mmCIF file of C-alpha atoms in Angstrom:
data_model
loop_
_atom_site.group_PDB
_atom_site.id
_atom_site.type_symbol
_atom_site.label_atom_id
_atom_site.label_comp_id
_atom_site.label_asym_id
_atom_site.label_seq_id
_atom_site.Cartn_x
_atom_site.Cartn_y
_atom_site.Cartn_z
ATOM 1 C CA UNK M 1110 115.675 92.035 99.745
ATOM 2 C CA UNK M 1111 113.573 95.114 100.044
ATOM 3 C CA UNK M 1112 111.336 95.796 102.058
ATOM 4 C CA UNK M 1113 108.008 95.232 100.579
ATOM 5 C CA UNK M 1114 109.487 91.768 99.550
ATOM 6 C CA UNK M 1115 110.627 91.238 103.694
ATOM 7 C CA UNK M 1116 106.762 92.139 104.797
ATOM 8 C CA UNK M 1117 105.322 89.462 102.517
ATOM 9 C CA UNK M 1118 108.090 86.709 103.298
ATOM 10 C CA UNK M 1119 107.259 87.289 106.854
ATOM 11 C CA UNK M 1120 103.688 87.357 106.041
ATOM 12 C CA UNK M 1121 104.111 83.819 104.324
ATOM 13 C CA UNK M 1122 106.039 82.446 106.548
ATOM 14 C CA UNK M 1123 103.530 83.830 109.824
ATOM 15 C CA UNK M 1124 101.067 81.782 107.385
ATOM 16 C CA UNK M 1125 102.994 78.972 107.339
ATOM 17 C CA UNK M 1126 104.414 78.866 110.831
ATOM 18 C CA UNK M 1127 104.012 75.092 112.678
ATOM 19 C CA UNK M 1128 103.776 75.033 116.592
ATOM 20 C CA UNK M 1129 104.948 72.918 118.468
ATOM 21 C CA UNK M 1130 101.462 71.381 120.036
ATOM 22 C CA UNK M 1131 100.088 67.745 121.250
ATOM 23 C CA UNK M 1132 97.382 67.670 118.780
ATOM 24 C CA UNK M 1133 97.163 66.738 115.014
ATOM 25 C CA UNK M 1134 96.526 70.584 114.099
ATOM 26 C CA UNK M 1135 100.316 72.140 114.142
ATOM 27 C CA UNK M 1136 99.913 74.551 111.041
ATOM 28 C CA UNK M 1137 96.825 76.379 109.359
ATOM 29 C CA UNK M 1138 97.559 73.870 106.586
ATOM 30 C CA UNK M 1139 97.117 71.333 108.927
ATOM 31 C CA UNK M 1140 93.064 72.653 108.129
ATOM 32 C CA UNK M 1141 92.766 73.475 104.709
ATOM 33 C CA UNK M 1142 95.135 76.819 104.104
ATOM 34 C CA UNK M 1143 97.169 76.712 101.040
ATOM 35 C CA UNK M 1144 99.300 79.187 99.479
ATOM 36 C CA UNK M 1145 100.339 79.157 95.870
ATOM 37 C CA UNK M 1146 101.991 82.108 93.986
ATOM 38 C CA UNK M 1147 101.109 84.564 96.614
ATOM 39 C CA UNK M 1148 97.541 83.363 96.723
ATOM 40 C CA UNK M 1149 95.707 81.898 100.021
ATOM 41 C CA UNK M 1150 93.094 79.415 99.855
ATOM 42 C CA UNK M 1151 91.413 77.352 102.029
ATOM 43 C CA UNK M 1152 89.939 73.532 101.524
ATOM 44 C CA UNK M 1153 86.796 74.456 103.060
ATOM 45 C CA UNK M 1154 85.847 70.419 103.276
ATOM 46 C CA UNK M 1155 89.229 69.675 105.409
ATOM 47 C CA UNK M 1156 88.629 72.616 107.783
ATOM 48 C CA UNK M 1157 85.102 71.718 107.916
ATOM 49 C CA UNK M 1158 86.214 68.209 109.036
ATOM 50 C CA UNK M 1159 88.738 69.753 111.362
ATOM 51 C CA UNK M 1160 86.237 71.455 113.216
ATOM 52 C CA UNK M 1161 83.951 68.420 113.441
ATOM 53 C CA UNK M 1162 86.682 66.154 114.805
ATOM 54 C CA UNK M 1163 88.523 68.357 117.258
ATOM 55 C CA UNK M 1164 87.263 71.734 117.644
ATOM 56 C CA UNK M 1165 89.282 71.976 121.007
ATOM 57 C CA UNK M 1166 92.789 71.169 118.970
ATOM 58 C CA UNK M 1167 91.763 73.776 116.668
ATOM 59 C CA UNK M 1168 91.414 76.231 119.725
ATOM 60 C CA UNK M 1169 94.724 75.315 120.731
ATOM 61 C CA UNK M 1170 96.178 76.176 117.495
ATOM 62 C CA UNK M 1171 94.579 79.794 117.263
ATOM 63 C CA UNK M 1172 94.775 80.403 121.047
ATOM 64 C CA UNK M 1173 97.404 78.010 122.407
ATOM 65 C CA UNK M 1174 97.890 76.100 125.856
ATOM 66 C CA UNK M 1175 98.007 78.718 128.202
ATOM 67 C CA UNK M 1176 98.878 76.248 131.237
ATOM 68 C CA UNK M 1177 101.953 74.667 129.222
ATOM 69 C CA UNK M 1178 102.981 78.026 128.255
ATOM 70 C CA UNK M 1179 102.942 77.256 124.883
ATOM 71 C CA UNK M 1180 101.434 80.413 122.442
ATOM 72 C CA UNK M 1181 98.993 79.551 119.668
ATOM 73 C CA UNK M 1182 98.655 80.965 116.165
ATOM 74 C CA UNK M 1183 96.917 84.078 117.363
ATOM 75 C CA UNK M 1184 99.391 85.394 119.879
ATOM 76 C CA UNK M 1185 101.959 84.719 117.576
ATOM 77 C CA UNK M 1186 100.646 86.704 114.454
ATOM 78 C CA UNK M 1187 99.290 89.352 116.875
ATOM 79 C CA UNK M 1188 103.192 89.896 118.008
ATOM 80 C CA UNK M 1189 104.464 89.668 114.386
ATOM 81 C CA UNK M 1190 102.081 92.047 113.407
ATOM 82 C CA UNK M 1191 102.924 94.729 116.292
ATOM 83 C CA UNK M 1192 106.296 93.993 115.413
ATOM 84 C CA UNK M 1193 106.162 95.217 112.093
ATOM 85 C CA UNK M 1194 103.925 98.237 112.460
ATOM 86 C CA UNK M 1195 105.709 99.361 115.671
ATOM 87 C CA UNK M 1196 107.386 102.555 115.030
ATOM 88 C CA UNK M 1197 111.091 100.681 114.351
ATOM 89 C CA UNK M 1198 109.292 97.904 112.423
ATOM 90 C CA UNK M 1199 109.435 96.838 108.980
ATOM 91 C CA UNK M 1200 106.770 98.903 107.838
ATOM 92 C CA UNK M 1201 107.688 102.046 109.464
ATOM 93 C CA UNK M 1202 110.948 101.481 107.286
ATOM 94 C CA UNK M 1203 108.603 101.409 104.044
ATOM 95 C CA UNK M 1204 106.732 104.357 104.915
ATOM 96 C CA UNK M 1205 109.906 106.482 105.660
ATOM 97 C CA UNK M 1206 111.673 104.942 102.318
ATOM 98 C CA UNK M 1207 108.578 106.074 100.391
ATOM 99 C CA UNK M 1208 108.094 109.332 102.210
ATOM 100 C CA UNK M 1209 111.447 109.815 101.506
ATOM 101 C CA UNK M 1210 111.434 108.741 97.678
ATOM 102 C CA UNK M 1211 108.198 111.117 97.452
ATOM 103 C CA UNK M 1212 110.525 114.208 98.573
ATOM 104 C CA UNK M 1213 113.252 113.484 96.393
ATOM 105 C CA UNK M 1214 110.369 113.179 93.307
ATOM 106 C CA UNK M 1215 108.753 116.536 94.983
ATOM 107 C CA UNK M 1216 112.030 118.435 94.775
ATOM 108 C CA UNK M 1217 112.729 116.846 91.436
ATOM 109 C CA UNK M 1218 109.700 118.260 89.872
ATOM 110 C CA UNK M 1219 110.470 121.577 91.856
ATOM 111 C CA UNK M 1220 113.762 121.808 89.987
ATOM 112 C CA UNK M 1221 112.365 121.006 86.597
ATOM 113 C CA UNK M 1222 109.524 123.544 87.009
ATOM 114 C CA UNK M 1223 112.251 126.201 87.702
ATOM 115 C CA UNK M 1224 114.068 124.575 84.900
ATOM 116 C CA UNK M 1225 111.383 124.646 82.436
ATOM 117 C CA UNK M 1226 110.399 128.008 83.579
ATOM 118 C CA UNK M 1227 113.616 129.993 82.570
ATOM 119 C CA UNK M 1228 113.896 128.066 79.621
ATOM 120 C CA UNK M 1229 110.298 129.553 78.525
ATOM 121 C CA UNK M 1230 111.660 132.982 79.917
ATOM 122 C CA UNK M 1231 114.820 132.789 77.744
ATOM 123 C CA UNK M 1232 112.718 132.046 74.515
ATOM 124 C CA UNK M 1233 109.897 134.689 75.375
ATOM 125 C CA UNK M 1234 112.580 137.106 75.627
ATOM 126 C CA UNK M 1235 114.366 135.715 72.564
ATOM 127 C CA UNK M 1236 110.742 135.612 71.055
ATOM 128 C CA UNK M 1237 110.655 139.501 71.867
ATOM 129 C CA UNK M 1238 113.654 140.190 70.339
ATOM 130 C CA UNK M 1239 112.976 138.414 66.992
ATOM 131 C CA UNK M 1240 109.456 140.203 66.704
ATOM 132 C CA UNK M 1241 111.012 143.267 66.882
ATOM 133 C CA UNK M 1242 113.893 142.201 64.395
ATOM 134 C CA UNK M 1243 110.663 140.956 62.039
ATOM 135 C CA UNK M 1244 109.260 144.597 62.666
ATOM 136 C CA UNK M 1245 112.690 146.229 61.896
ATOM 137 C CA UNK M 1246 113.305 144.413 58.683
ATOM 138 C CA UNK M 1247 109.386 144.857 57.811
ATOM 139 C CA UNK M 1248 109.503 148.547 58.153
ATOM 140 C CA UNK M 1249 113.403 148.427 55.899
ATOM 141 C CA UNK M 1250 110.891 146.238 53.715
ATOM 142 C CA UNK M 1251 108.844 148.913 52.998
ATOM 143 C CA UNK M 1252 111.062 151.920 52.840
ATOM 144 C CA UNK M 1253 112.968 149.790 49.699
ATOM 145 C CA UNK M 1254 109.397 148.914 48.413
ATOM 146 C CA UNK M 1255 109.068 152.611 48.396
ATOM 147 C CA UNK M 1256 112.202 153.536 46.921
ATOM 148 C CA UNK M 1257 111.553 150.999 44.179
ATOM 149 C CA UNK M 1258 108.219 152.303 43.490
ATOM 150 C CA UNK M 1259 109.565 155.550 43.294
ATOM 151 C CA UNK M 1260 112.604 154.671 41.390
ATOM 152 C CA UNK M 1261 109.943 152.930 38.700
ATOM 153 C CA UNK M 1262 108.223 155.872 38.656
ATOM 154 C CA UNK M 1263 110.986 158.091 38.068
ATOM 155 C CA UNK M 1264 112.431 155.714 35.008
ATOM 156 C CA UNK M 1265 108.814 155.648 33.215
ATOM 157 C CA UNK M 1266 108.984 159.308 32.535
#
């Protein structure tokens, strides 16, 4: 599993999380949250309902029971969270494998840059060589266009 794919499994599953708590809210879907396909959504009528009925079982599911030592939804995300930004979390890991995936493209394009430029050194100098060739057999062209012409000359006397 890479490591985009761990951030958004933990993610999910800090999104689906249950605690352990004396009241009827255990789990954000407990009031409305739903995930489907990577997509949240919430039932605004059954949290609206939640808060109406209990609003002090829905504090104990964001903020938990402080006196039974028992951590609510809040604490726990907030920890997951620090957890994975801290400098030996997950995505410190993501940043470094990119960072590092960014070098090896940067010295990639490096080397084909040198690459490309001595191949278009090779065939300027080749391209030097041939126009002078061209101008060689150009001025051979004319010295036999000469000799003909002279040679014509010579035979219509």
């Amino acid at each position: 599993m890479c490591s985009s794919d761990l951030i958004l499994y933990q993610l999910q599953s800090l999104l689906t999380s249950v605690l352990d708590l004396d009241t009827n809210y255990k789990s954000l879907s407990d009031i409305g949250l739903k995930i489907d396909k990577g997509t949240v959504t919430i039932d605004e009528a059954l949290l609206d309902a939640a808060i109406a009925a209990d609003p002090d079982a829905l504090k104990t599911l964001f903020i938990g029971d402080p006196d039974k030592d028992i951590k609510g939804l809040a604490d726990t995300f907030n920890d997951a969270l620090a957890d994975m930004v801290s400098s030996s979390g997950i995505t410190s890991t993501e940043i470094d494998q990119a960072e590092s995936k960014i070098r090896r493209i940067d010295q990639d394009i490096e080397t084909g840059t040198e690459r490309l430029n001595r191949k278009y050194e090779t065939m300027a100098a080749e391209f030097v060589r041939l126009d002078a060739y061209i101008s060689q057999l150009n001025a051979q062209s004319g010295v036999l266009t000469s000799m003909i012409d002279a040679f014509n000359k010579t035979k219509e006397k």
